GROMACS .gro file of C-alpha atoms in nm:
model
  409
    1UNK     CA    1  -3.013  -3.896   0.949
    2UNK     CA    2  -3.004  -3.581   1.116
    3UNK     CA    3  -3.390  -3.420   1.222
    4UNK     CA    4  -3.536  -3.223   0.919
    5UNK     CA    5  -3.623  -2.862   1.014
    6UNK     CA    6  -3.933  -2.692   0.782
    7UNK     CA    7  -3.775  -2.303   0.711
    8UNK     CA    8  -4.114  -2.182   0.870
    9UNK     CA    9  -4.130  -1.884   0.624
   10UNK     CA   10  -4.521  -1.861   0.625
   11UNK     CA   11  -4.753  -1.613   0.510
   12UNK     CA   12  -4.452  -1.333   0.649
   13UNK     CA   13  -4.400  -1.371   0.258
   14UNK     CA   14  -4.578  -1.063   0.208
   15UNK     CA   15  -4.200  -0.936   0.271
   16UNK     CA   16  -4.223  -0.763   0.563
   17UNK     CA   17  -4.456  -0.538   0.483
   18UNK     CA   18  -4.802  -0.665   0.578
   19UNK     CA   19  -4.841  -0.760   0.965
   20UNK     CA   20  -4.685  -1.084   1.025
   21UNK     CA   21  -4.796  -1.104   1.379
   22UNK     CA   22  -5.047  -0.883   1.433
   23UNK     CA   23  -5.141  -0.973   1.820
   24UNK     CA   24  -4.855  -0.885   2.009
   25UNK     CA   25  -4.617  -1.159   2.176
   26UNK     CA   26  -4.583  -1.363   1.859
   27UNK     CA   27  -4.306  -1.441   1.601
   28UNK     CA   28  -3.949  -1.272   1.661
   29UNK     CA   29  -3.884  -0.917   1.579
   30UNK     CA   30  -3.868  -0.701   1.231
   31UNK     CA   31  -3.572  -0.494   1.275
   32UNK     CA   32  -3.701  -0.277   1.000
   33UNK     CA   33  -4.033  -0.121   1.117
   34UNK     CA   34  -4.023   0.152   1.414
   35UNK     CA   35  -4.421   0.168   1.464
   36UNK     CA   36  -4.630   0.246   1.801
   37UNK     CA   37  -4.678  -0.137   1.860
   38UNK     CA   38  -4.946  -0.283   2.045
   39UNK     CA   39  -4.926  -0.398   2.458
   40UNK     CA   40  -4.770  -0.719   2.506
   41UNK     CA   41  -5.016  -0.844   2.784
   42UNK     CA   42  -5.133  -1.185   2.840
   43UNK     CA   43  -4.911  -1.418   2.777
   44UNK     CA   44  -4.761  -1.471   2.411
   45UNK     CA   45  -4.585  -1.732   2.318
   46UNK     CA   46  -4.361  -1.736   2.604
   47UNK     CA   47  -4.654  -1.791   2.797
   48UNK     CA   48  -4.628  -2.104   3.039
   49UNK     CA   49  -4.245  -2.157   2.958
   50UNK     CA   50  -4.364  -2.220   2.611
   51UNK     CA   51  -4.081  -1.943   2.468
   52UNK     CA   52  -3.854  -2.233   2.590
   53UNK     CA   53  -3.476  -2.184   2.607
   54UNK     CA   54  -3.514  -1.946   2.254
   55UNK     CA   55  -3.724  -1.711   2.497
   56UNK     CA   56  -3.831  -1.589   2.173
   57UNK     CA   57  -4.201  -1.525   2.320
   58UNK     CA   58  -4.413  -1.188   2.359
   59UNK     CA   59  -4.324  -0.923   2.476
   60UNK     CA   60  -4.419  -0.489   2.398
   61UNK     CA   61  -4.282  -0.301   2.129
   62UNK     CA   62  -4.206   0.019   2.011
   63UNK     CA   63  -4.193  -0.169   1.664
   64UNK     CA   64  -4.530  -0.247   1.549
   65UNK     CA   65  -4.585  -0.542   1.300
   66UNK     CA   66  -4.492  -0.746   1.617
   67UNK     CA   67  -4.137  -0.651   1.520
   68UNK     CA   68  -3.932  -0.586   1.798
   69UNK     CA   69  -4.272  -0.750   2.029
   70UNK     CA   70  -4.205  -1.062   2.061
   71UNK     CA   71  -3.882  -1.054   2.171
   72UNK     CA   72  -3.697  -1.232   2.523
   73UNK     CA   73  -4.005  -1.456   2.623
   74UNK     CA   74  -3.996  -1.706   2.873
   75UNK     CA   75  -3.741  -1.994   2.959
   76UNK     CA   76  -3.874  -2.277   2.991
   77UNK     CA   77  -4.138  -2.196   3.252
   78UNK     CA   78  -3.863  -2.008   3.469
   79UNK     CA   79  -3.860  -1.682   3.416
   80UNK     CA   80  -3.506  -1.620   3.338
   81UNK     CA   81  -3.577  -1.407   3.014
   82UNK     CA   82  -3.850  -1.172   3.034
   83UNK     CA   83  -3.821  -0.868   2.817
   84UNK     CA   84  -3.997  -0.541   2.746
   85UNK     CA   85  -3.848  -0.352   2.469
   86UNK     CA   86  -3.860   0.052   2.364
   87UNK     CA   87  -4.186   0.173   2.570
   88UNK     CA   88  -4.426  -0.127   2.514
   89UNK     CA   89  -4.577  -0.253   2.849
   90UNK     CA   90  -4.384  -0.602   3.004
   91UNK     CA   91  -4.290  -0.878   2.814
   92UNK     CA   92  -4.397  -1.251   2.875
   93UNK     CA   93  -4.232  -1.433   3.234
   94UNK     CA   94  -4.248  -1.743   3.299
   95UNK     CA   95  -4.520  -1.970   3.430
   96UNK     CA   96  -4.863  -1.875   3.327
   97UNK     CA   97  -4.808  -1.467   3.410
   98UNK     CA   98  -4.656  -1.253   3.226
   99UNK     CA   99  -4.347  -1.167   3.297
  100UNK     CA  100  -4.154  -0.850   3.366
  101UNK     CA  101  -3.911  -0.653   3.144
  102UNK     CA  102  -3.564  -0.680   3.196
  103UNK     CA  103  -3.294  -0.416   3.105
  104UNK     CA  104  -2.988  -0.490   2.864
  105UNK     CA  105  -3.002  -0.846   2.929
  106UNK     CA  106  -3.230  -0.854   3.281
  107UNK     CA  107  -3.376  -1.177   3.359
  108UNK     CA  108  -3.744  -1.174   3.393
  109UNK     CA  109  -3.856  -1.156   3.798
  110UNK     CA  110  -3.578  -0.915   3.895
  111UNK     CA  111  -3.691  -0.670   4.144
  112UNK     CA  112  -3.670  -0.420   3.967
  113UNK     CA  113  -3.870  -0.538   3.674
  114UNK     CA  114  -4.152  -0.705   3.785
  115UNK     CA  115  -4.199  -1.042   3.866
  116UNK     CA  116  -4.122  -1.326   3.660
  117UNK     CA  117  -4.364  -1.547   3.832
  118UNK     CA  118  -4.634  -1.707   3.743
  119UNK     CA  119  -4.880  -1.415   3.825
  120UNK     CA  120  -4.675  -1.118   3.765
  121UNK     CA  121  -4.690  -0.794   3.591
  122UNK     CA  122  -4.515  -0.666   3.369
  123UNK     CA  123  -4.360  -0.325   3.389
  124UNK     CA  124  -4.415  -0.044   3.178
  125UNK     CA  125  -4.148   0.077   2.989
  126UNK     CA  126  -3.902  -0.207   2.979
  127UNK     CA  127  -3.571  -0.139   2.764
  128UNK     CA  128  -3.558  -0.497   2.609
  129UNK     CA  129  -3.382  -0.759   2.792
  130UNK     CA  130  -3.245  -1.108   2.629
  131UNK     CA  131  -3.429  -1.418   2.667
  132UNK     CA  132  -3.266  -1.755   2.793
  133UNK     CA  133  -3.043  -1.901   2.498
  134UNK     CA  134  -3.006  -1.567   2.280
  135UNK     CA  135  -3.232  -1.259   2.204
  136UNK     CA  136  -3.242  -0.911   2.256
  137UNK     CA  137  -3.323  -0.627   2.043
  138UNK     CA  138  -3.129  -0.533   1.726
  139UNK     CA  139  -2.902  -0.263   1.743
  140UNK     CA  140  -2.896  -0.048   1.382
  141UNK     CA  141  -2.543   0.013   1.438
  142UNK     CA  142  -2.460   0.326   1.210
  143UNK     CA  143  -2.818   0.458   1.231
  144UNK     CA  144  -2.876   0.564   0.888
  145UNK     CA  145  -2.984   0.427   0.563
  146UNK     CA  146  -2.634   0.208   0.378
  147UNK     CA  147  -2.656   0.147   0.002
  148UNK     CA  148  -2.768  -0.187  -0.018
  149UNK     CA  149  -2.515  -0.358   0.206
  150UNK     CA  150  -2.428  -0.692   0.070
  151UNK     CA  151  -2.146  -0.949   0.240
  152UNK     CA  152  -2.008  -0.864   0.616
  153UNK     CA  153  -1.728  -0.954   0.806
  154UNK     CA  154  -1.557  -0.913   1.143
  155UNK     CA  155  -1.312  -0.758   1.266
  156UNK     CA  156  -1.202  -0.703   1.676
  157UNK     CA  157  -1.302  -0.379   1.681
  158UNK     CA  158  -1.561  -0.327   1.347
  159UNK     CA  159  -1.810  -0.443   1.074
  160UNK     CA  160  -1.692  -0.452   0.722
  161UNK     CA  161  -1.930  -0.494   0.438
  162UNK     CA  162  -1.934  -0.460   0.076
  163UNK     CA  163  -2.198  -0.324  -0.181
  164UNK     CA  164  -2.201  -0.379  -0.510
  165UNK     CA  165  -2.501  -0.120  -0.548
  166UNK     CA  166  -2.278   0.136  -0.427
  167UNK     CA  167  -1.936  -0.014  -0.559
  168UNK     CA  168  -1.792   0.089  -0.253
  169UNK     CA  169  -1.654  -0.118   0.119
  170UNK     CA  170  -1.734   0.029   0.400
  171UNK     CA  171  -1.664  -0.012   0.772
  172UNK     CA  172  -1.889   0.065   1.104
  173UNK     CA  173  -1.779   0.044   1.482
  174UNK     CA  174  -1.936  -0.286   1.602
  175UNK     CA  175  -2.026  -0.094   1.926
  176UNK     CA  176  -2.219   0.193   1.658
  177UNK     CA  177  -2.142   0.511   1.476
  178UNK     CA  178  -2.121   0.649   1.108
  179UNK     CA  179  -2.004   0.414   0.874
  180UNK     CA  180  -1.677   0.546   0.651
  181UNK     CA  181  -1.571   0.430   0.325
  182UNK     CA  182  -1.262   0.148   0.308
  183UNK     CA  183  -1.281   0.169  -0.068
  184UNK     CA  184  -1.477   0.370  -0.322
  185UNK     CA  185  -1.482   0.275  -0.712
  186UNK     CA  186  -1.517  -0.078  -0.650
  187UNK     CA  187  -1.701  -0.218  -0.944
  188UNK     CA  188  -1.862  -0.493  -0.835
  189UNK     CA  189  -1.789  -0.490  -0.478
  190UNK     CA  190  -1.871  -0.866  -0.361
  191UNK     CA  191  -1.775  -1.098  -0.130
  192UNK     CA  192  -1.492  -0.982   0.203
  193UNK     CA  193  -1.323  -1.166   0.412
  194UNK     CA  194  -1.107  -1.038   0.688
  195UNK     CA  195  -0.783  -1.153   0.901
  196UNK     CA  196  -0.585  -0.940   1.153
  197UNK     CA  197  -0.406  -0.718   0.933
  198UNK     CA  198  -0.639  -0.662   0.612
  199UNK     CA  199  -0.959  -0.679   0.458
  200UNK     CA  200  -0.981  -0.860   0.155
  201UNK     CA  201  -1.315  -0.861  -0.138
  202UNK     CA  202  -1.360  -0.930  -0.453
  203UNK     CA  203  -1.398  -0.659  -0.724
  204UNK     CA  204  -1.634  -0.869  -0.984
  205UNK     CA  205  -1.688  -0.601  -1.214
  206UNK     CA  206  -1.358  -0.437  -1.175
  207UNK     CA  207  -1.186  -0.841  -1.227
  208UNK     CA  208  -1.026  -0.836  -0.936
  209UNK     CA  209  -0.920  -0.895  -0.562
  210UNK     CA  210  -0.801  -0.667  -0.335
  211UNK     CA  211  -0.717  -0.562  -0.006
  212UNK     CA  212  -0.712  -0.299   0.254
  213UNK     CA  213  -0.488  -0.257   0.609
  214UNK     CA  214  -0.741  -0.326   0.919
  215UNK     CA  215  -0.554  -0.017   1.061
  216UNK     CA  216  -0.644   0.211   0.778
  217UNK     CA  217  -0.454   0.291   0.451
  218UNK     CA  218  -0.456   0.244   0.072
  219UNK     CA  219  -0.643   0.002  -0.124
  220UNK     CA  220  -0.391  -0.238  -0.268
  221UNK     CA  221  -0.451  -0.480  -0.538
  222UNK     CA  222  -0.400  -0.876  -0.483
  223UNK     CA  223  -0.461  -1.041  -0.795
  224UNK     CA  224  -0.643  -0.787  -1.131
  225UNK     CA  225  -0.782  -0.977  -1.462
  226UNK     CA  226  -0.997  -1.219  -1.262
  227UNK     CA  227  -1.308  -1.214  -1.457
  228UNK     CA  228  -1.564  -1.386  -1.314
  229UNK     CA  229  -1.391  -1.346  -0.928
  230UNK     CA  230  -1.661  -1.338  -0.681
  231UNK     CA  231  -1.622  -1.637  -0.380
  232UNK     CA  232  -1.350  -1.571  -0.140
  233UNK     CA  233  -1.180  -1.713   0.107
  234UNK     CA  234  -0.904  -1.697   0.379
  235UNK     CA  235  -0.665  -1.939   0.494
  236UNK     CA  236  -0.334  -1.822   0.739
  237UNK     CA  237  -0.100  -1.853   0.437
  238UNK     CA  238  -0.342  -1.751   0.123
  239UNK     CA  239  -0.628  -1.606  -0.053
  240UNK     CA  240  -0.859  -1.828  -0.241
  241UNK     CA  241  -1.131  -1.701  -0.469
  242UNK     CA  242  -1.330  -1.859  -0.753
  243UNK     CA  243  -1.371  -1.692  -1.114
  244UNK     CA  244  -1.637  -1.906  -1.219
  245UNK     CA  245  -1.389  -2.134  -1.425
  246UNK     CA  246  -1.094  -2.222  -1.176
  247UNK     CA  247  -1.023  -2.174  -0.814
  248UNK     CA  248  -0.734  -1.891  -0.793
  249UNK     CA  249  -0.495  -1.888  -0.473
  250UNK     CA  250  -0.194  -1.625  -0.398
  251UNK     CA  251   0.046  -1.603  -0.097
  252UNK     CA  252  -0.090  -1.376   0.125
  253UNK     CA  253   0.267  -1.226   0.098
  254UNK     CA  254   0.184  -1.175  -0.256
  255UNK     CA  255   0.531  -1.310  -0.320
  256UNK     CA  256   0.452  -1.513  -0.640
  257UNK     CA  257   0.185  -1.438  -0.885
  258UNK     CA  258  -0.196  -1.611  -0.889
  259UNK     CA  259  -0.219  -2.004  -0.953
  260UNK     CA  260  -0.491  -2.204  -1.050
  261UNK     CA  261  -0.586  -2.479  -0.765
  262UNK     CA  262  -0.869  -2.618  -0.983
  263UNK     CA  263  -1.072  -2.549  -1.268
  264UNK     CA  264  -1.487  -2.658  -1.343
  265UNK     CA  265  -1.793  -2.474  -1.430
  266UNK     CA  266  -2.042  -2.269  -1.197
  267UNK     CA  267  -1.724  -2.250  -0.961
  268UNK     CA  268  -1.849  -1.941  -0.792
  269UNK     CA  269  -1.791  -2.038  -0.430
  270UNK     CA  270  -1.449  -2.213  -0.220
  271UNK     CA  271  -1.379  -2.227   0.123
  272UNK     CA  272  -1.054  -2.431   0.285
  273UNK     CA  273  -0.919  -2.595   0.579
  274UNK     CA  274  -0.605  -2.496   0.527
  275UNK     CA  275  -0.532  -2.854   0.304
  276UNK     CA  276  -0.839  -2.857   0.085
  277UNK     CA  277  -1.005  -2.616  -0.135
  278UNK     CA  278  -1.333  -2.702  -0.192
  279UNK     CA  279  -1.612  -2.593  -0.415
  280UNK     CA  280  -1.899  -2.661  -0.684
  281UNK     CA  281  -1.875  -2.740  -0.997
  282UNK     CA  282  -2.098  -2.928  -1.279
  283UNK     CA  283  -2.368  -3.021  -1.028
  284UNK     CA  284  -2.120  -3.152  -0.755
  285UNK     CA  285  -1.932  -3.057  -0.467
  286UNK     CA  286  -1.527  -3.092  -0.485
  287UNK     CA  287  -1.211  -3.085  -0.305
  288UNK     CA  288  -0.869  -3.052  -0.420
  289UNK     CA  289  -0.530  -3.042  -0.224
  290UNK     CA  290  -0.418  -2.677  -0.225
  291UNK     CA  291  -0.113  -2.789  -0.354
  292UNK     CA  292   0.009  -3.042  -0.600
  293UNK     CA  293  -0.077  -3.213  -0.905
  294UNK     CA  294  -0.376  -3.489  -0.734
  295UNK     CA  295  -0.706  -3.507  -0.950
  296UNK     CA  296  -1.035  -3.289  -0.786
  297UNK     CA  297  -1.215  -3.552  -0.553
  298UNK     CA  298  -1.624  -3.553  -0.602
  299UNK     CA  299  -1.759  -3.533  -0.219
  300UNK     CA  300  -2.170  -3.541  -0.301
  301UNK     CA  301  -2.415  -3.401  -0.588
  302UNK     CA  302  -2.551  -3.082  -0.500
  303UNK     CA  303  -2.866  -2.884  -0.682
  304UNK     CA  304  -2.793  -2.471  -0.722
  305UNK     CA  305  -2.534  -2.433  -0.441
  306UNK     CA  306  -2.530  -2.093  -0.288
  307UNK     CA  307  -2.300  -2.131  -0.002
  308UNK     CA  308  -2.065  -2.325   0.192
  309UNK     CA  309  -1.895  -2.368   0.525
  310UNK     CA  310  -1.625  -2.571   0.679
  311UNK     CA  311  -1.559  -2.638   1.003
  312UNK     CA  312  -1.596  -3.009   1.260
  313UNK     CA  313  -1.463  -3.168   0.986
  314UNK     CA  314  -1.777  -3.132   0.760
  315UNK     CA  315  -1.842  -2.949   0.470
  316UNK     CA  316  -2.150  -2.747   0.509
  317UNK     CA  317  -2.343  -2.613   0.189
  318UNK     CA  318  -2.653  -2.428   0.112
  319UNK     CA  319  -2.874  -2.522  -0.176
  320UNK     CA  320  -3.219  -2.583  -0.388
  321UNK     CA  321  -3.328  -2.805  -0.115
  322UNK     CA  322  -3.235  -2.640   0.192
  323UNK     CA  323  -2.910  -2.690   0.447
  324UNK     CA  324  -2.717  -3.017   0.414
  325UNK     CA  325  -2.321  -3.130   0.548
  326UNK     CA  326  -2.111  -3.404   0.442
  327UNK     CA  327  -1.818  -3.524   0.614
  328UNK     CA  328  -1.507  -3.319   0.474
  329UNK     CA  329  -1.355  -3.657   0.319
  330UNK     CA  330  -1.716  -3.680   0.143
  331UNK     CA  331  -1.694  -4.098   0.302
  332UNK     CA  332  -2.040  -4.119   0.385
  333UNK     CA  333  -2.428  -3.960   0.227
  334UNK     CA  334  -2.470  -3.588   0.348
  335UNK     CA  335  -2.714  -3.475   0.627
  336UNK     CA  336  -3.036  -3.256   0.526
  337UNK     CA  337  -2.985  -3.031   0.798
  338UNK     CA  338  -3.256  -2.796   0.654
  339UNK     CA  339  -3.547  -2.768   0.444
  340UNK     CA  340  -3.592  -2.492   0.293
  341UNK     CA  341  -3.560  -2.322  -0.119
  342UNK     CA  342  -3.514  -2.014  -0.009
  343UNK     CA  343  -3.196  -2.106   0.255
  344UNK     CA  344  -2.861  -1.894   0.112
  345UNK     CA  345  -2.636  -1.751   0.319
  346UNK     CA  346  -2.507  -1.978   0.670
  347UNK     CA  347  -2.195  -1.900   0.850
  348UNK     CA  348  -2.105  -2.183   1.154
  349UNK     CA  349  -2.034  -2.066   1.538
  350UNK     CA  350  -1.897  -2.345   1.703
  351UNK     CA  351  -2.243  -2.578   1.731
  352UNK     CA  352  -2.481  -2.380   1.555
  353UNK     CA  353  -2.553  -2.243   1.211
  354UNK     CA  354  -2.699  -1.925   1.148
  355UNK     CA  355  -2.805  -1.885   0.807
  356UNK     CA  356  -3.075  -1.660   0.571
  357UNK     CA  357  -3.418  -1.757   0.382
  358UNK     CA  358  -3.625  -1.539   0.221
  359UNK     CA  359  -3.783  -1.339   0.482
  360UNK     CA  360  -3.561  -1.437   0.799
  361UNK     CA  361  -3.261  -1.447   1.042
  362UNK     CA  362  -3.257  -1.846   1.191
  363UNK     CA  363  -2.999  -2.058   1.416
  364UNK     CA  364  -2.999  -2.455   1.442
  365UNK     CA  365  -2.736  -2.661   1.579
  366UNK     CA  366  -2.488  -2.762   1.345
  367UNK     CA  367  -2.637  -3.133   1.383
  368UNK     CA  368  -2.992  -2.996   1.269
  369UNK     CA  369  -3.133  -2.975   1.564
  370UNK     CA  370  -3.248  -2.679   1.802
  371UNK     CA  371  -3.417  -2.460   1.498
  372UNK     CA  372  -3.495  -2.106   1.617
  373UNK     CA  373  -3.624  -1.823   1.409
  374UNK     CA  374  -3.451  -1.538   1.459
  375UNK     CA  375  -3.570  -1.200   1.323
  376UNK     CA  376  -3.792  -1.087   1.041
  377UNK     CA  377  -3.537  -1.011   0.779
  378UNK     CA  378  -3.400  -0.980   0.457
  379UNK     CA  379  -3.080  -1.109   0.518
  380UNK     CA  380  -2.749  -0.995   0.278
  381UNK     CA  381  -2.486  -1.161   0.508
  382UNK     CA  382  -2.418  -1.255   0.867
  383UNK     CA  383  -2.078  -1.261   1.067
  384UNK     CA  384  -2.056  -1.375   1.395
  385UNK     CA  385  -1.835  -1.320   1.729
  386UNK     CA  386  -1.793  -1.473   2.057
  387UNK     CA  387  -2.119  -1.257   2.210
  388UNK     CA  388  -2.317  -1.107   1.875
  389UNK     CA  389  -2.446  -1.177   1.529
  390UNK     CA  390  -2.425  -0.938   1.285
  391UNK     CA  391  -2.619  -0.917   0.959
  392UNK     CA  392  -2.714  -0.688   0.663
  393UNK     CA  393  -3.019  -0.692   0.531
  394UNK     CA  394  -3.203  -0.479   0.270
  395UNK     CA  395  -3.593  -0.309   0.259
  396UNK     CA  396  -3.880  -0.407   0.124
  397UNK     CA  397  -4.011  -0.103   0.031
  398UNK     CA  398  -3.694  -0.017  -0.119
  399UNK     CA  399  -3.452  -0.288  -0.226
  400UNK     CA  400  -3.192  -0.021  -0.277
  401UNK     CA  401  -3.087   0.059   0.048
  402UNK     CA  402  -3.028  -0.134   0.406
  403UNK     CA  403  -2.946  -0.189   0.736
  404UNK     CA  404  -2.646  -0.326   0.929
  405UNK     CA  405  -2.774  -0.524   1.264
  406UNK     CA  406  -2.618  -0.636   1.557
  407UNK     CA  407  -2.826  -0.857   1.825
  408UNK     CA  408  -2.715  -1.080   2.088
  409UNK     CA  409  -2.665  -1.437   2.045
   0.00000   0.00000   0.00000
């Protein structure tokens, strides 16, 4: 059985609000909070290599709260990802000193920003450089206050989310700028998915799916009278989604009308490989041949699912208990991956998992190893790409509105 990983959502339940790590250099940033921050000297917890590969250790921050301090540590003693961030004083180096600040993604003991070994000093006014294995500072990529941003998704060039708050899908560039409106008057705007020519979401309110041209253009219904129609998926032929009652698929061609794959209860999520849908229902976790007449296959019990991913040939799912996977033929007892009640939403990149709990951003291998807390969030949804991860999140202070981040991976 694979390593169980504790969520490590401590006392930062006061959501955000209270100081989570009041001494500067500990705990990864809070996006959120744009305070005068405290000095990052001595020599947090990237102090004597300690940040490890994460390089999640101290650093300076303009962010107070220990928000953006904390940020780009050390690397496992050698002083490959210092970081200073917004006008805080240096950021933790390696060895027992602490390190200097790098710039976009400077390694710790440049020249030019201080020494990395084990005596240095930090500079002054670092901009925030990445720490070995991932880091950096969040980027608040349109700037502004969104209406409650709820699912992302990717495409080459932007961020796609929805908000059912605001009933609306919007877009942002995934380098920055204003977000603009894909689709207004969607009731219920929930779940989006995207490929190389549209943008698809469910309408959940509004019963139904639809779809929008990557390129810009008119909203365009897939499938309307879908009550219930709120987990979506993607394969290279088809659109899945579940109602609640039945798993729904349509040509992405839209050359025949909606079909039932499979029908249940609580079937509010699906995902696919292309052969199999699979998804919850009645307390279990099932999978049923896109097409043809076979009867639903029950892969594993599951408590409250609230997500699932596919991908290495295992079926990945979110629940009561935490993270667990199960081998995509269900042959053999799933994996607790993670522990954690308040884990939700998990997306896979290639080994690892980056997935939500109550208060944060985290990343673990996909074998449940490697746990690293992330950021200090209240996480909506997260998309990734082949350098960034991108997430939505939502305030504390005021549920109603939120962020879309971008941060290195």
């Amino acid at each position: 059985m694979a390593q169980l990983n504790p969520a490590l959502a401590t006392t930062c339940a006061a959501v955000l609000l209270a100081a989570c790590s009041s001494s500067p250099g500990e705990g990864p940033p809070n996006p959120q909070f744009h305070g005068a921050g405290g000095k990052g000297a001595g020599s947090g917890l990237g102090g004597e290599g300690s940040g490890g590969d994460a390089g999640y250790g101290g650093s300076a921050a303009d962010a107070g709260y220990g928000g953006e301090a904390g940020w780009g540590g050390a690397a496992n003693g050698t002083g490959s990802g210092g970081a200073g961030a917004g006008s805080g004083s240096g950021g933790v180096g390696a060895g027992s000193g602490v390190g200097g600040s790098g710039n976009g993604s400077g390694a710790g003991g440049s020249a030019a920003s201080g020494s990395g070994a084990s005596s240095g000093t930090g500079a002054t006014s670092g901009s925030g450089g990445t720490g070995a294995g991932g880091g950096g500072q969040p980027a608040d990529l349109t700037n502004t206050e969104e209406i409650k941003p709820f699912r992302v998704a990717l495409t080459s060039s932007h961020v796609y989310w929805t908000s059912p708050t605001e009933n609306a899908v919007r877009r942002a560039p995934k380098t920055g700028g204003n977000s603009t409106l894909v689709g207004a008057s969607q009731g219920g705007a929930w779940e989006i998915r995207t490929d190389g020519s549209h943008a698809y979401w469910t309408a959940s309110t509004d019963k139904a799916v639809r779809r929008a041209p990557v390129g810009g253009g008119a909203v365009q219904n897939v499938a309307t009278n879908q009550a219930g129609a709120k987990g979506l998926w993607l394969t290279s032929a088809d659109v899945l989604w579940a109602t609640g009652t039945s798993v729904m698929r349509v040509p992405k061609g839209l050359t025949s009308s909606p079909a039932p794959v499979a029908t249940g209860t609580g079937v509010d999520l699906v995902v696919s490989d292309g052969t199999y849908a699979y998804y919850p229902s009645g307390g279990a976790l099932y999978r049923k041949a896109l097409t043809g007449f076979d009867t639903p296959e029950s892969l594993t019990s599951v408590s409250s699912p609230k997500d699932l991913a596919i991908g290495g040939g295992y079926l990945y799912y979110s629940h009561a208990g935490g993270i667990s996977r199960i081998p995509a033929s269900g042959a053999v007892e799933p994996e607790d991956l993670v522990i954690s009640s308040s884990a939700d939403k998990l997306v896979l990149d290639g080994g690892y998992i980056y997935y939500g709990t109550a208060t944060m951003l985290n990343r673990i291998s996909s074998a449940g190893f490697g746990y690293k807390m992330l950021y200090f969030t209240l996480v909506q949804g997260i998309a990734v790409d082949s350098t960034h991860v991108y997430w939505s999140d939502v305030f504390a202070v005021d549920p109603g509105a939120g962020k879309i981040w971008r941060a290195p991976k």
